[in-house]
mmCIF file of C-alpha atoms in Angstrom:
data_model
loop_
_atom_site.group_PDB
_atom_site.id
_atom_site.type_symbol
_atom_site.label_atom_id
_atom_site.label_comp_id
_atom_site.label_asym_id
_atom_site.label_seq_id
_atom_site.Cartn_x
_atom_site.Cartn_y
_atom_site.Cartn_z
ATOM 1 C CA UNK A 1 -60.626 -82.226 -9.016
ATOM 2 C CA UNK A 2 -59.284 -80.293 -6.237
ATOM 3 C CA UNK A 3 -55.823 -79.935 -7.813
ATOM 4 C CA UNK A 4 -57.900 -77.945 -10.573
ATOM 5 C CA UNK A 5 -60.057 -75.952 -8.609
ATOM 6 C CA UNK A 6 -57.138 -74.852 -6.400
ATOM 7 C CA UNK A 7 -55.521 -73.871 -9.730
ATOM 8 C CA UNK A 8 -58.351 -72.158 -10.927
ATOM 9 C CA UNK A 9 -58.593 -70.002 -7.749
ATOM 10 C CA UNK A 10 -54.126 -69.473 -7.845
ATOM 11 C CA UNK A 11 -55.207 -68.008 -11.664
ATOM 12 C CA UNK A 12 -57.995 -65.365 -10.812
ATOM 13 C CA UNK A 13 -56.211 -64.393 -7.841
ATOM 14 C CA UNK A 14 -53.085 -63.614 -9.786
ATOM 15 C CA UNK A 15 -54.949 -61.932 -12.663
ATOM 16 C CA UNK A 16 -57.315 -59.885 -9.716
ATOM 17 C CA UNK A 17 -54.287 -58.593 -8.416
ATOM 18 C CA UNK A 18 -52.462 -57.638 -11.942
ATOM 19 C CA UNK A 19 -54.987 -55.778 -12.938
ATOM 20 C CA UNK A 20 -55.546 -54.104 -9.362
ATOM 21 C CA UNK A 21 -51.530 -52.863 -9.978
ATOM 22 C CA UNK A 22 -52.334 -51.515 -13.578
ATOM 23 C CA UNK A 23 -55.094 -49.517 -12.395
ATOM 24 C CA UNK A 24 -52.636 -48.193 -10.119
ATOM 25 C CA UNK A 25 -50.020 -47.440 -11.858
ATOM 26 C CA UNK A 26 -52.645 -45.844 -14.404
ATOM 27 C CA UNK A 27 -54.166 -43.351 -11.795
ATOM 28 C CA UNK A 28 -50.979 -42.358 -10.341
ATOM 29 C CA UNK A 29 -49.926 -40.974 -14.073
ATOM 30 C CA UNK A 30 -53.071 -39.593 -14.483
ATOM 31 C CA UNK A 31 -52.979 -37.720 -11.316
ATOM 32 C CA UNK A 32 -49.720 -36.434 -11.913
ATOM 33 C CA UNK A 33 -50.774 -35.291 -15.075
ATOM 34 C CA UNK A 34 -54.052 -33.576 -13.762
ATOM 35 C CA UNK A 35 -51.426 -32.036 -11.127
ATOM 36 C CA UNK A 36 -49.676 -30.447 -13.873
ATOM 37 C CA UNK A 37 -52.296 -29.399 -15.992
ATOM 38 C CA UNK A 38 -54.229 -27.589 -12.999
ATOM 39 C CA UNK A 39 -51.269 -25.537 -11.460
ATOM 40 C CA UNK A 40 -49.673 -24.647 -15.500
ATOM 41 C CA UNK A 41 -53.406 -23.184 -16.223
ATOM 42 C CA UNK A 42 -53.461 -21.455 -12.546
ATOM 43 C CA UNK A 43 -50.427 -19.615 -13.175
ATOM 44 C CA UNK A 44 -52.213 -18.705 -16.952
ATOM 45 C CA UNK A 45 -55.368 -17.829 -15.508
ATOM 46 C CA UNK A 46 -55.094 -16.869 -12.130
ATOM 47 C CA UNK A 47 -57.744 -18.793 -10.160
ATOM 48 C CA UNK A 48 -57.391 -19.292 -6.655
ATOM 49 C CA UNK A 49 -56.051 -22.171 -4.985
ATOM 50 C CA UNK A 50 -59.572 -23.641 -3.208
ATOM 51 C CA UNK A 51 -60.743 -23.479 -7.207
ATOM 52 C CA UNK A 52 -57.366 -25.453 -8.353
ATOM 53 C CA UNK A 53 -57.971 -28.389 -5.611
ATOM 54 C CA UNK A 54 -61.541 -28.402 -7.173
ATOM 55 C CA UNK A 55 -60.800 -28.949 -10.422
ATOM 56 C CA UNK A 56 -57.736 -31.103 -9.961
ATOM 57 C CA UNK A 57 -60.586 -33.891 -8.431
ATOM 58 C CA UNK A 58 -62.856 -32.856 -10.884
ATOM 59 C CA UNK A 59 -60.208 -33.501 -13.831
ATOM 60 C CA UNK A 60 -59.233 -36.934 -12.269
ATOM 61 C CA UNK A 61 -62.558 -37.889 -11.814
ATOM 62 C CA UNK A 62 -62.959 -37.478 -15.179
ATOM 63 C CA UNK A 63 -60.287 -39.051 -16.368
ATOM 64 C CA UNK A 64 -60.970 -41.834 -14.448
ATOM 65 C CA UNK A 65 -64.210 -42.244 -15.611
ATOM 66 C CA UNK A 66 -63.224 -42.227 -19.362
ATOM 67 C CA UNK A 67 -60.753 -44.701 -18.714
ATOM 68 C CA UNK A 68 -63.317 -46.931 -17.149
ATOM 69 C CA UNK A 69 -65.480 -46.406 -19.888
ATOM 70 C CA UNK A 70 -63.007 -46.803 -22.678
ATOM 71 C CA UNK A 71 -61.944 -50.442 -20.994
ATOM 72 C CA UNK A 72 -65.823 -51.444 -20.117
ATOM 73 C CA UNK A 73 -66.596 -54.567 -22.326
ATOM 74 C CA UNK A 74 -70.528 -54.240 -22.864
ATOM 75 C CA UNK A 75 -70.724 -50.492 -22.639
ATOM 76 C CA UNK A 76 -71.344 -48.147 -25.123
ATOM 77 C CA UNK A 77 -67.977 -46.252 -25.291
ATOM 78 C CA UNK A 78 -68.795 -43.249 -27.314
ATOM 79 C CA UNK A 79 -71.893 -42.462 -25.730
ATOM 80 C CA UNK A 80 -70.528 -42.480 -22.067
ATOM 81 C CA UNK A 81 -67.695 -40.210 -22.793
ATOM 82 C CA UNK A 82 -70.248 -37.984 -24.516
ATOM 83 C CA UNK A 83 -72.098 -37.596 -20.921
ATOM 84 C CA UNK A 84 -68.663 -37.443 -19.413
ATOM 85 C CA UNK A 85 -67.878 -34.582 -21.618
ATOM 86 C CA UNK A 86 -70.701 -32.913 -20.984
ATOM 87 C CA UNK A 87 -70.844 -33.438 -17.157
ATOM 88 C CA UNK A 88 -67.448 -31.678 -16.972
ATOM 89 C CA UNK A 89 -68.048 -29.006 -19.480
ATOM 90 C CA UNK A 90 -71.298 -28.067 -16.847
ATOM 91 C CA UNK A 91 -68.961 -28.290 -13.698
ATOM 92 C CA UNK A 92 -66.084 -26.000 -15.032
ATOM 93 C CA UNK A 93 -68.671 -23.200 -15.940
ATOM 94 C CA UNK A 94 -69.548 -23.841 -12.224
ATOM 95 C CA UNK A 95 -66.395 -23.777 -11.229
ATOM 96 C CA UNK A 96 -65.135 -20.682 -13.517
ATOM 97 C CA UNK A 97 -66.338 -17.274 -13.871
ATOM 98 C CA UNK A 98 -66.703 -16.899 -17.651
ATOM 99 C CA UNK A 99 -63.725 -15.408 -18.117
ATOM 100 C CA UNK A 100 -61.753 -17.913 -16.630
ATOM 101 C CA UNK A 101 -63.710 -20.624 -18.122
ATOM 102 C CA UNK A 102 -63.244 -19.196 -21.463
ATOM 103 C CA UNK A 103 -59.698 -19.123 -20.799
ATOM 104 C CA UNK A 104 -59.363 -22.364 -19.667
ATOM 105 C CA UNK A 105 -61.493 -23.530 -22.720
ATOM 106 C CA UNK A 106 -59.678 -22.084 -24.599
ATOM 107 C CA UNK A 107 -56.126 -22.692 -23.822
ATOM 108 C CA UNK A 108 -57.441 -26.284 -23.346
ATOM 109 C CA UNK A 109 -58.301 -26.423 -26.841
ATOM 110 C CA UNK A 110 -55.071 -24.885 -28.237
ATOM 111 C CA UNK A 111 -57.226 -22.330 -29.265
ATOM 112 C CA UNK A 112 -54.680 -19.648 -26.610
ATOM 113 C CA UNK A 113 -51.349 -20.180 -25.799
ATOM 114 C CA UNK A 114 -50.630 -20.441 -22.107
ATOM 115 C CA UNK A 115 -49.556 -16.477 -22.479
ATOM 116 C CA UNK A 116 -52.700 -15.458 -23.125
ATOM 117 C CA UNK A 117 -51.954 -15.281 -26.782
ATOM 118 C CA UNK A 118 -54.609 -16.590 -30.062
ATOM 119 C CA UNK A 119 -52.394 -18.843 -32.005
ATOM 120 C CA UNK A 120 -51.660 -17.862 -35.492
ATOM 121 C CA UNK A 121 -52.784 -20.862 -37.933
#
């Protein structure tokens, strides 16, 4: 009995501490990837760098958040990234004076190219 329950405990601590590494690994991409995305569109749109740190966390919070939801078992995936969407959407036109958020949009959307430019479909 104690030979299993010792075995038992070996198992979740090994999976715990897989997944804990995945995660990891998974928000260290992400982050470098929010990086890049923030200071590419900076350079585009010429925000200022107080309003790049802000919406590098806000980007990686979001991120974050739709990976959580995407991987939640019982959750209703679709729905949650809805509010997600939403959530940011409200915070960039904080963020953004309408120019830049339209921009941003915009380019975001491949809707502009990053030289300002509508693309030709």
């Amino acid at each position: 009995m104690k030979k299993i329950i010792l075995i038992l405990g070996i198992l979740f601590v090994a999976v715990a501490t897989s997944n804990a590494q995945e995660k990891g690994i998974i928000a260290e991409v992400l982050r470098k990837s929010v990086e890049q995305k923030v200071e590419s569109m900076q350079k585009s749109i010429g925000f200022d760098n107080e309003i790049a740190l802000e919406l590098k966390e806000l980007e990686l919070k979001y991120l974050l958040d739709v990976q959580k939801a995407e991987t939640c078992f019982l959750c209703n995936t679709s729905k949650r990234i809805k509010k997600l969407q939403s959530a940011r959407e409200n915070k960039l036109q904080e963020l953004l004076p309408r120019d830049q958020y339209i921009k941003y949009h915009s380019i975001e959307n491949n809707l502009l190219n990053e030289d300002n430019q509508l693309w030709l479909r």
